[in-house]
Amino acid sequence: NAGVTQTPKFQVLKTGQSMTLQCAQDMNHEYMSWYRQDPGMGLRLIHYSVGAGITDQGEVPNGYNVSRSTTEDFPLRLLSAAPSQTSVYFCASSAQGQANEKLFFGSGTQLSVL
Amino acid sequence: KQEVTQIPAALSVPEGENLVLNCSFTDSAIYNLQWFRQDPGKGLTSLLLIQSSQREQTSGRLNASLDKSSGRSTLYIAASQPGDSATYLCAVPYTGANSKLTFGKGITLSVRP
């Protein structure tokens, strides 16, 4: 049982480039979410999904797109990378609402935008 | 807006000491509170989840308590070990929304041999 898998682990982009961070879970969890972690700012929610076909914005959604075509996958797309998007990105999932079930995290993607 | 505070930001203790990590939140109308552990360069691992109807949860040497009325939670670590060195974060659901979490910035614990 792999849990929550994120790829890639490291990525360097130039300003203006686009890319997709991948996230997959094999626990049949309904809820999936993306957080970014920055020094001094803690973890902040970018986007989340309560099930296939349903997504919503979190605290810091600008510059990011998501879609949820399957229960297993929840990719995060950076449309035009900016230096302010340099961060560590975590994908997380839970069985029901995050309020009622433990949250499982992936190992993270460290992104640098030059 | 829910705000979560963890003070101090860092803590260093000798091995064997019992210790308490604090977490405070501004809106007491929460569904639950989770404590997480994060090792350097790794993701977060959920340690304990306390439902709003519970006052505490225990797992091994860890005990977490919740006092909604005062907006506080504590994580008690008994007989600390060097392997407990990590960052500990608490998180509660957003005010009025039970599907999103607000995290504290964490307490970085160092247990000295």
Coordinates of N, CA and C in Angstrom, one line a residue:
Chain A
N1 N 0.8 -1.2 0.0 CA 0.0 0.0 0.0 C 0.9 1.2 0.0
A2 N 0.9 2.0 -1.1 CA 1.8 3.1 -1.3 C 1.3 4.4 -0.5
G3 N 0.0 4.5 -0.3 CA -0.5 5.7 0.4 C -0.6 6.8 -0.6
V4 N 0.0 8.0 -0.3 CA -0.1 9.2 -1.2 C 1.3 9.3 -1.9
T5 N 1.3 9.3 -3.2 CA 2.5 9.4 -4.0 C 2.6 10.7 -4.7
Q6 N 3.7 11.4 -4.6 CA 3.9 12.7 -5.3 C 5.1 12.6 -6.2
T7 N 5.0 13.1 -7.4 CA 6.1 13.2 -8.3 C 6.0 14.6 -9.0
P8 N 7.2 15.2 -9.4 CA 8.5 14.7 -9.0 C 8.8 15.1 -7.5
K9 N 10.0 14.7 -7.0 CA 10.4 15.1 -5.7 C 11.1 16.5 -5.7
F10 N 11.8 16.8 -6.8 CA 12.4 18.1 -7.0 C 12.2 18.6 -8.4
Q11 N 12.1 19.9 -8.5 CA 11.9 20.5 -9.8 C 12.4 21.9 -9.8
V12 N 13.1 22.3 -10.9 CA 13.5 23.6 -11.1 C 12.9 24.2 -12.4
L13 N 12.3 25.3 -12.3 CA 11.6 25.9 -13.4 C 12.2 27.3 -13.6
K14 N 12.0 27.8 -14.9 CA 12.3 29.2 -15.2 C 11.0 29.9 -15.1
T15 N 11.1 31.2 -14.8 CA 9.9 32.0 -14.7 C 9.1 31.9 -16.0
G16 N 7.8 31.7 -15.9 CA 6.9 31.7 -17.1 C 6.7 30.3 -17.6
Q17 N 7.5 29.3 -17.2 CA 7.2 27.9 -17.6 C 6.0 27.3 -16.9
S18 N 5.4 26.3 -17.5 CA 4.3 25.7 -16.8 C 4.7 24.2 -16.5
M19 N 4.0 23.7 -15.5 CA 4.3 22.3 -15.2 C 3.2 21.7 -14.4
T20 N 3.1 20.4 -14.2 CA 2.1 19.7 -13.4 C 2.8 18.9 -12.4
L21 N 2.3 19.1 -11.1 CA 2.8 18.3 -10.0 C 1.7 17.1 -9.9
Q22 N 2.3 15.9 -9.8 CA 1.3 14.8 -9.8 C 1.1 14.3 -8.4
C23 N -0.1 13.8 -8.1 CA -0.5 13.3 -6.8 C -1.4 12.1 -7.1
A24 N -1.1 11.0 -6.5 CA -2.0 9.8 -6.6 C -2.1 9.1 -5.2
Q25 N -3.3 8.6 -4.9 CA -3.5 7.9 -3.7 C -4.2 6.6 -4.0
D26 N -3.8 5.5 -3.2 CA -4.4 4.2 -3.5 C -5.3 3.7 -2.3
M27 N -5.8 4.7 -1.6 CA -6.6 4.3 -0.4 C -8.1 4.6 -0.6
N28 N -8.5 4.9 -1.9 CA -9.9 5.2 -2.2 C -10.4 6.3 -1.4
H29 N -9.6 7.3 -1.1 CA -10.0 8.5 -0.3 C -10.8 9.4 -1.2
E30 N -11.9 10.0 -0.6 CA -12.7 10.9 -1.4 C -12.0 12.3 -1.4
Y31 N -11.5 12.7 -0.3 CA -11.0 14.0 -0.1 C -9.5 14.1 -0.5
M32 N -9.1 15.0 -1.3 CA -7.7 15.3 -1.6 C -7.4 16.8 -1.6
S33 N -6.2 17.2 -1.3 CA -5.9 18.6 -1.2 C -4.5 18.9 -1.5
W34 N -4.2 20.1 -1.8 CA -2.8 20.6 -2.0 C -2.5 21.7 -1.1
Y35 N -1.3 21.6 -0.4 CA -0.8 22.6 0.5 C 0.6 23.0 0.0
R36 N 0.9 24.3 0.3 CA 2.3 24.7 0.1 C 2.8 25.1 1.5
Q37 N 4.1 24.8 1.7 CA 4.8 25.1 3.0 C 5.9 26.0 2.8
D38 N 5.9 27.2 3.4 CA 6.9 28.2 3.2 C 7.5 28.5 4.6
P39 N 8.8 28.8 4.7 CA 9.3 29.2 6.0 C 8.6 30.4 6.6
G40 N 8.2 30.4 7.8 CA 7.6 31.5 8.5 C 6.1 31.6 8.2
M41 N 5.6 30.9 7.2 CA 4.2 31.0 6.8 C 3.4 29.7 7.2
G42 N 4.1 28.6 7.4 CA 3.4 27.4 7.7 C 2.8 26.8 6.5
L43 N 1.9 25.9 6.7 CA 1.2 25.2 5.6 C -0.1 26.0 5.2
R44 N -0.3 26.2 3.9 CA -1.5 26.9 3.4 C -2.1 26.1 2.3
L45 N -3.4 26.1 2.4 CA -4.2 25.3 1.5 C -4.3 26.0 0.1
I46 N -4.1 25.3 -1.0 CA -4.1 25.9 -2.3 C -5.5 25.5 -2.9
H47 N -5.7 24.3 -3.1 CA -7.0 23.8 -3.7 C -7.3 22.4 -3.0
Y48 N -8.6 22.1 -3.0 CA -9.0 20.8 -2.5 C -10.2 20.2 -3.3
S49 N -10.4 18.9 -3.1 CA -11.5 18.2 -3.8 C -12.2 17.3 -2.9
V50 N -13.5 17.3 -2.9 CA -14.3 16.4 -2.1 C -14.7 15.2 -2.8
G51 N -14.3 15.0 -4.1 CA -14.6 13.8 -4.8 C -14.4 14.1 -6.3
A52 N -14.4 13.0 -7.1 CA -14.1 13.1 -8.5 C -15.1 14.1 -9.1
G53 N -14.5 15.0 -9.9 CA -15.3 16.0 -10.6 C -15.6 17.3 -9.8
I54 N -15.2 17.3 -8.5 CA -15.5 18.4 -7.7 C -14.2 19.0 -7.1
T55 N -14.0 20.3 -7.3 CA -12.8 21.0 -6.8 C -13.2 22.3 -6.2
D56 N -12.4 22.9 -5.3 CA -12.7 24.2 -4.8 C -11.4 24.9 -4.4
Q57 N -11.5 26.2 -4.2 CA -10.3 26.9 -3.9 C -10.0 26.9 -2.4
G58 N -8.7 27.0 -2.0 CA -8.3 27.1 -0.7 C -7.9 28.6 -0.4
E59 N -6.9 28.7 0.5 CA -6.5 30.0 0.9 C -5.7 30.8 -0.1
V60 N -4.8 30.1 -0.9 CA -3.9 30.7 -1.8 C -4.0 30.0 -3.2
P61 N -5.1 30.2 -3.9 CA -5.3 29.5 -5.2 C -4.7 30.1 -6.4
N62 N -4.4 31.4 -6.3 CA -4.0 32.1 -7.6 C -2.7 31.6 -8.2
G63 N -2.8 31.3 -9.5 CA -1.6 30.8 -10.2 C -1.6 29.3 -10.3
Y64 N -2.6 28.7 -9.7 CA -2.7 27.2 -9.7 C -4.0 26.7 -10.3
N65 N -4.0 25.6 -11.0 CA -5.2 25.0 -11.4 C -5.2 23.5 -11.0
V66 N -6.4 23.0 -10.7 CA -6.5 21.6 -10.4 C -7.7 21.0 -11.2
S67 N -7.7 19.7 -11.3 CA -8.9 18.9 -11.8 C -8.9 17.6 -11.1
R68 N -10.0 16.9 -11.0 CA -10.1 15.6 -10.4 C -11.0 14.7 -11.3
S69 N -10.4 14.1 -12.2 CA -11.1 13.2 -13.1 C -11.3 11.8 -12.6
T70 N -10.5 11.4 -11.7 CA -10.6 10.1 -11.0 C -10.5 10.3 -9.5
T71 N -10.9 9.2 -8.8 CA -10.7 9.3 -7.3 C -9.3 9.3 -6.9
E72 N -8.4 8.6 -7.7 CA -7.1 8.4 -7.3 C -6.1 9.6 -7.6
D73 N -6.4 10.4 -8.6 CA -5.4 11.4 -9.0 C -5.9 12.8 -8.8
F74 N -5.0 13.7 -8.4 CA -5.3 15.1 -8.2 C -4.1 15.9 -8.5
P75 N -3.9 16.2 -9.8 CA -2.7 17.0 -10.3 C -2.9 18.5 -10.0
L76 N -1.8 19.1 -9.7 CA -1.7 20.5 -9.5 C -0.9 21.2 -10.7
R77 N -1.6 22.1 -11.4 CA -0.9 22.7 -12.5 C -0.5 24.2 -12.2
L78 N 0.8 24.5 -12.5 CA 1.2 25.8 -12.4 C 1.2 26.4 -13.9
L79 N 0.4 27.4 -14.1 CA 0.2 27.9 -15.4 C 1.4 28.7 -16.0
S80 N 1.9 29.5 -15.2 CA 3.1 30.4 -15.6 C 3.9 30.6 -14.3
A81 N 4.9 29.8 -14.1 CA 5.6 29.8 -12.8 C 6.2 31.2 -12.5
A82 N 6.1 31.6 -11.3 CA 6.7 32.8 -10.8 C 7.6 32.5 -9.6
P83 N 8.6 33.3 -9.3 CA 9.5 33.1 -8.2 C 8.8 32.9 -6.9
S84 N 7.6 33.6 -6.7 CA 6.8 33.5 -5.5 C 6.2 32.1 -5.3
Q85 N 6.3 31.3 -6.3 CA 5.8 29.9 -6.2 C 6.9 28.9 -5.8
T86 N 8.0 29.4 -5.5 CA 9.1 28.6 -5.0 C 8.6 28.2 -3.6
S87 N 8.5 26.9 -3.4 CA 8.0 26.3 -2.1 C 8.1 24.8 -2.1
V88 N 7.7 24.2 -1.0 CA 7.5 22.8 -0.9 C 6.0 22.5 -1.0
Y89 N 5.6 21.6 -1.9 CA 4.2 21.4 -2.1 C 3.9 20.0 -1.6
F90 N 2.8 19.9 -0.9 CA 2.3 18.6 -0.3 C 0.9 18.3 -0.8
C91 N 0.7 17.1 -1.2 CA -0.6 16.6 -1.5 C -1.1 15.8 -0.3
A92 N -2.4 15.8 0.0 CA -2.9 15.1 1.2 C -4.3 14.5 0.9
S93 N -4.6 13.4 1.5 CA -5.9 12.8 1.3 C -6.5 12.3 2.6
S94 N -7.8 12.2 2.6 CA -8.5 11.6 3.8 C -9.8 10.9 3.3
A95 N -10.3 10.0 4.2 CA -11.4 9.1 3.8 C -12.7 9.9 3.7
Q96 N -12.9 10.8 4.6 CA -14.2 11.5 4.6 C -13.8 13.0 4.6
G97 N -14.5 13.9 5.3 CA -14.0 15.2 5.4 C -12.8 15.2 6.2
Q98 N -11.9 16.1 6.0 CA -10.7 16.2 6.7 C -11.0 16.5 8.2
A99 N -12.1 16.9 8.5 CA -12.5 17.2 9.9 C -12.7 15.9 10.7
N100 N -13.1 14.8 10.0 CA -13.5 13.6 10.7 C -12.5 12.5 10.6
E101 N -11.5 12.6 9.7 CA -10.6 11.5 9.5 C -9.2 12.1 9.5
K102 N -8.2 11.2 9.8 CA -6.8 11.6 9.8 C -6.4 12.0 8.3
L103 N -5.5 12.9 8.2 CA -5.1 13.3 6.9 C -3.7 12.6 6.6
F104 N -3.6 12.1 5.4 CA -2.4 11.4 5.0 C -1.7 12.3 4.0
F105 N -0.4 12.5 4.2 CA 0.4 13.4 3.3 C 1.3 12.6 2.4
G106 N 1.6 13.1 1.2 CA 2.7 12.7 0.4 C 4.0 13.2 1.0
S107 N 5.1 12.8 0.3 CA 6.4 13.2 0.8 C 6.9 14.6 0.3
G108 N 6.1 15.2 -0.6 CA 6.4 16.5 -1.0 C 7.1 16.7 -2.3
T109 N 7.0 17.9 -2.9 CA 7.7 18.3 -4.1 C 8.4 19.6 -3.8
Q110 N 9.7 19.6 -3.9 CA 10.4 20.9 -3.7 C 10.6 21.6 -5.0
L111 N 9.9 22.7 -5.1 CA 9.9 23.5 -6.4 C 10.7 24.8 -6.3
S112 N 11.6 25.0 -7.2 CA 12.3 26.3 -7.3 C 12.0 26.9 -8.6
V113 N 11.6 28.2 -8.6 CA 11.4 29.0 -9.8 C 12.4 30.1 -9.9
L114 N 13.2 30.0 -10.9 CA 14.3 31.0 -11.1 C 13.9 32.2 -11.9
Chain B
K1 N -11.9 34.4 11.0 CA -11.0 33.4 10.4 C -10.2 32.7 11.5
Q2 N -10.2 31.4 11.4 CA -9.5 30.6 12.4 C -8.0 30.9 12.4
E3 N -7.4 31.0 13.6 CA -5.9 31.2 13.7 C -5.4 30.2 14.7
V4 N -4.3 29.6 14.4 CA -3.7 28.6 15.2 C -2.3 29.0 15.6
T5 N -2.0 29.0 16.9 CA -0.7 29.5 17.3 C 0.0 28.4 18.1
Q6 N 1.3 28.2 17.8 CA 2.2 27.3 18.6 C 3.4 28.0 19.1
I7 N 3.5 28.1 20.4 CA 4.7 28.7 21.0 C 5.3 27.8 22.1
P8 N 6.6 27.7 22.2 CA 7.6 28.4 21.3 C 7.8 27.8 20.0
A9 N 8.6 28.4 19.1 CA 8.8 27.8 17.8 C 9.8 26.7 17.8
A10 N 10.7 26.7 18.9 CA 11.7 25.6 19.0 C 11.9 25.3 20.5
L11 N 12.3 24.1 20.7 CA 12.4 23.6 22.1 C 13.5 22.5 22.1
S12 N 14.4 22.6 23.1 CA 15.5 21.6 23.2 C 15.5 21.1 24.6
V13 N 15.4 19.8 24.7 CA 15.3 19.1 26.1 C 16.3 18.0 26.1
P14 N 16.7 17.6 27.3 CA 17.6 16.4 27.5 C 16.7 15.1 27.4
E15 N 17.3 14.0 26.9 CA 16.6 12.8 26.8 C 16.0 12.3 28.1
G16 N 14.9 11.8 28.1 CA 14.2 11.3 29.3 C 13.2 12.2 29.9
E17 N 13.3 13.5 29.5 CA 12.3 14.5 30.0 C 10.9 14.3 29.5
N18 N 9.9 14.5 30.4 CA 8.6 14.6 30.0 C 8.3 16.0 29.5
L19 N 7.6 16.2 28.4 CA 7.4 17.5 27.9 C 6.0 17.7 27.4
V20 N 5.6 19.0 27.3 CA 4.3 19.4 26.8 C 4.4 20.4 25.7
L21 N 3.8 20.2 24.6 CA 3.8 21.1 23.5 C 2.4 21.7 23.4
N22 N 2.3 23.0 23.3 CA 1.0 23.7 23.3 C 0.6 24.2 22.0
C23 N -0.8 24.3 21.8 CA -1.4 24.7 20.6 C -2.6 25.5 21.0
S24 N -2.8 26.7 20.5 CA -4.0 27.5 20.8 C -4.7 27.9 19.5
F25 N -6.0 28.0 19.6 CA -6.8 28.4 18.4 C -7.9 29.4 18.8
T26 N -8.3 30.2 17.8 CA -9.1 31.4 18.2 C -10.6 31.0 18.2
D27 N -11.1 30.1 17.3 CA -12.5 29.8 17.2 C -12.7 28.4 17.8
S28 N -13.5 28.4 18.9 CA -13.7 27.1 19.7 C -14.7 26.2 19.0
A29 N -15.4 26.7 18.0 CA -16.4 25.8 17.3 C -15.7 24.9 16.3
I30 N -14.9 24.0 16.8 CA -14.1 23.1 15.9 C -14.7 21.7 16.0
Y31 N -14.5 20.9 14.9 CA -15.0 19.5 14.9 C -14.0 18.6 15.5
N32 N -12.7 18.9 15.3 CA -11.6 18.1 15.9 C -10.3 18.9 15.9
L33 N -9.3 18.3 16.4 CA -7.9 18.8 16.3 C -7.0 17.7 16.0
Q34 N -6.0 17.9 15.1 CA -5.0 16.9 14.8 C -3.6 17.4 15.2
W35 N -2.8 16.5 15.7 CA -1.4 16.7 15.9 C -0.6 15.9 14.8
F36 N 0.3 16.6 14.2 CA 1.2 15.9 13.2 C 2.6 16.0 13.6
R37 N 3.4 15.1 13.0 CA 4.8 15.1 13.1 C 5.4 15.3 11.7
Q38 N 6.5 16.1 11.6 CA 7.2 16.3 10.3 C 8.7 16.2 10.6
D39 N 9.3 15.2 9.9 CA 10.7 15.0 10.0 C 11.3 15.9 8.8
P40 N 12.6 16.3 9.0 CA 13.2 17.2 8.0 C 13.1 16.6 6.6
G41 N 12.6 17.3 5.6 CA 12.6 16.9 4.2 C 11.5 15.9 4.0
K42 N 10.6 15.7 4.9 CA 9.5 14.7 4.7 C 8.2 15.3 4.8
G43 N 7.2 14.5 4.5 CA 5.8 14.9 4.6 C 5.3 14.8 6.1
L44 N 4.1 15.2 6.3 CA 3.5 15.1 7.7 C 2.9 13.8 8.0
T45 N 3.0 13.4 9.2 CA 2.3 12.2 9.6 C 1.4 12.5 10.8
S46 N 0.1 12.1 10.6 CA -0.9 12.4 11.7 C -0.6 11.5 12.9
L47 N -0.4 12.1 14.0 CA -0.1 11.3 15.2 C -1.4 11.0 16.0
L48 N -2.2 12.0 16.2 CA -3.4 11.9 17.0 C -4.5 12.8 16.5
L49 N -5.7 12.4 16.5 CA -6.9 13.2 16.2 C -7.9 13.1 17.3
I50 N -8.2 14.3 17.8 CA -9.2 14.4 19.0 C -10.5 14.9 18.4
Q51 N -11.6 14.1 18.5 CA -12.9 14.6 18.1 C -13.4 15.7 19.1
S52 N -14.3 16.5 18.7 CA -14.7 17.6 19.5 C -15.4 17.1 20.8
S53 N -16.0 15.9 20.7 CA -16.7 15.3 21.9 C -15.7 14.7 22.9
Q54 N -14.4 14.5 22.5 CA -13.4 13.9 23.3 C -12.6 14.9 24.0
R55 N -12.0 14.5 25.1 CA -11.1 15.4 25.8 C -9.6 15.1 25.6
E56 N -9.4 13.8 25.3 CA -8.0 13.4 25.0 C -7.9 12.1 24.2
Q57 N -6.7 11.9 23.7 CA -6.4 10.7 22.9 C -5.0 10.3 23.3
T58 N -4.7 9.0 23.3 CA -3.4 8.5 23.7 C -2.9 7.5 22.6
S59 N -1.6 7.6 22.3 CA -1.0 6.6 21.5 C 0.5 6.4 22.0
G60 N 0.7 5.3 22.6 CA 2.0 5.0 23.1 C 2.4 6.0 24.2
R61 N 3.6 6.7 23.9 CA 4.1 7.7 24.9 C 3.5 9.1 24.6
L62 N 2.6 9.2 23.7 CA 1.9 10.5 23.3 C 0.5 10.5 23.9
N63 N 0.2 11.7 24.4 CA -1.2 12.0 24.9 C -1.5 13.4 24.5
A64 N -2.6 13.5 23.8 CA -3.1 14.8 23.4 C -4.4 15.2 24.1
S65 N -4.5 16.4 24.6 CA -5.8 16.8 25.2 C -6.3 18.0 24.5
L66 N -7.6 18.2 24.6 CA -8.4 19.3 24.0 C -9.3 20.0 24.9
D67 N -9.2 21.3 25.0 CA -10.1 22.1 25.8 C -10.7 23.1 24.9
K68 N -11.8 22.8 24.3 CA -12.4 23.8 23.4 C -12.8 25.1 24.0
S69 N -13.2 25.1 25.2 CA -13.7 26.3 25.8 C -12.6 27.3 26.0
S70 N -11.4 26.9 26.2 CA -10.2 27.8 26.4 C -9.4 27.9 25.1
G71 N -9.8 27.2 24.0 CA -9.1 27.2 22.8 C -7.7 26.7 22.8
R72 N -7.5 25.6 23.6 CA -6.2 25.0 23.7 C -6.1 23.5 23.6
S73 N -5.0 23.1 23.1 CA -4.7 21.7 23.1 C -3.2 21.5 23.5
T74 N -2.9 20.4 24.1 CA -1.6 20.1 24.5 C -1.2 18.7 24.0
L75 N 0.1 18.5 23.6 CA 0.6 17.2 23.2 C 1.7 16.9 24.3
Y76 N 1.4 15.8 25.0 CA 2.3 15.4 26.1 C 3.2 14.3 25.6
I77 N 4.5 14.4 25.7 CA 5.4 13.3 25.3 C 6.1 12.8 26.5
A78 N 5.9 11.6 26.8 CA 6.5 11.0 28.0 C 7.9 10.4 27.7
A79 N 8.8 10.6 28.6 CA 10.2 10.0 28.5 C 10.8 10.2 27.1
S80 N 11.0 11.4 26.8 CA 11.4 11.8 25.4 C 12.7 11.1 25.0
Q81 N 12.8 10.8 23.7 CA 14.0 10.1 23.1 C 14.5 10.9 22.0
P82 N 15.8 10.7 21.6 CA 16.3 11.5 20.5 C 15.5 11.3 19.2
G83 N 14.9 10.1 19.1 CA 14.1 9.8 17.9 C 12.8 10.6 17.8
D84 N 12.5 11.3 18.9 CA 11.3 12.2 19.0 C 11.6 13.6 18.3
S85 N 12.9 13.8 18.0 CA 13.3 15.1 17.4 C 12.6 15.2 16.1
A86 N 11.8 16.3 15.9 CA 11.0 16.6 14.7 C 10.3 17.9 15.0
T87 N 9.5 18.3 14.0 CA 8.6 19.4 14.1 C 7.2 18.9 14.3
Y88 N 6.5 19.4 15.3 CA 5.2 19.0 15.7 C 4.2 20.1 15.4
L89 N 3.2 19.8 14.6 CA 2.2 20.8 14.1 C 0.8 20.4 14.6
C90 N 0.0 21.3 14.9 CA -1.4 21.1 15.2 C -2.2 21.7 14.1
A91 N -3.4 21.2 13.9 CA -4.3 21.7 12.9 C -5.8 21.6 13.2
V92 N -6.6 22.5 12.9 CA -8.0 22.5 13.1 C -8.7 22.9 11.9
P93 N -10.0 22.5 11.7 CA -10.7 22.9 10.5 C -11.0 24.4 10.5
Y94 N -11.1 24.9 9.2 CA -11.4 26.3 9.0 C -12.7 26.6 9.7
T95 N -12.9 27.8 10.2 CA -14.1 28.3 10.8 C -15.3 28.1 9.8
G96 N -16.2 27.3 10.2 CA -17.4 27.1 9.4 C -17.3 26.2 8.2
A97 N -16.1 25.5 8.1 CA -15.9 24.6 7.0 C -15.1 23.4 7.5
N98 N -15.7 22.2 7.4 CA -15.1 21.1 8.0 C -14.3 20.3 7.1
S99 N -14.0 20.8 5.9 CA -13.2 20.0 5.0 C -11.8 20.7 4.7
K100 N -11.4 21.7 5.4 CA -10.2 22.4 5.2 C -9.5 22.6 6.5
L101 N -8.2 22.5 6.6 CA -7.5 22.6 7.8 C -6.7 23.9 7.9
T102 N -6.6 24.5 9.1 CA -5.6 25.6 9.4 C -4.6 25.0 10.3
F103 N -3.3 25.2 9.8 CA -2.2 24.6 10.6 C -1.5 25.7 11.4
G104 N -1.0 25.3 12.6 CA 0.0 26.1 13.3 C 1.3 26.0 12.6
K105 N 2.3 26.9 12.9 CA 3.5 26.9 12.3 C 4.5 25.8 12.8
G106 N 4.1 25.2 13.9 CA 4.9 24.1 14.4 C 5.9 24.4 15.4
I107 N 6.3 23.4 16.2 CA 7.3 23.5 17.2 C 8.4 22.5 16.9
T108 N 9.6 23.0 16.7 CA 10.7 22.1 16.3 C 11.4 21.6 17.6
L109 N 11.3 20.4 17.9 CA 11.7 19.7 19.1 C 13.1 19.0 18.8
S110 N 14.0 19.3 19.7 CA 15.3 18.6 19.7 C 15.5 17.9 21.0
V111 N 15.7 16.6 21.0 CA 15.9 15.9 22.2 C 17.4 15.5 22.2
R112 N 18.1 16.0 23.2 CA 19.6 15.8 23.3 C 19.9 14.5 24.0
P113 N 20.8 13.7 23.4 CA 21.2 12.4 24.1 C 21.9 12.6 25.4

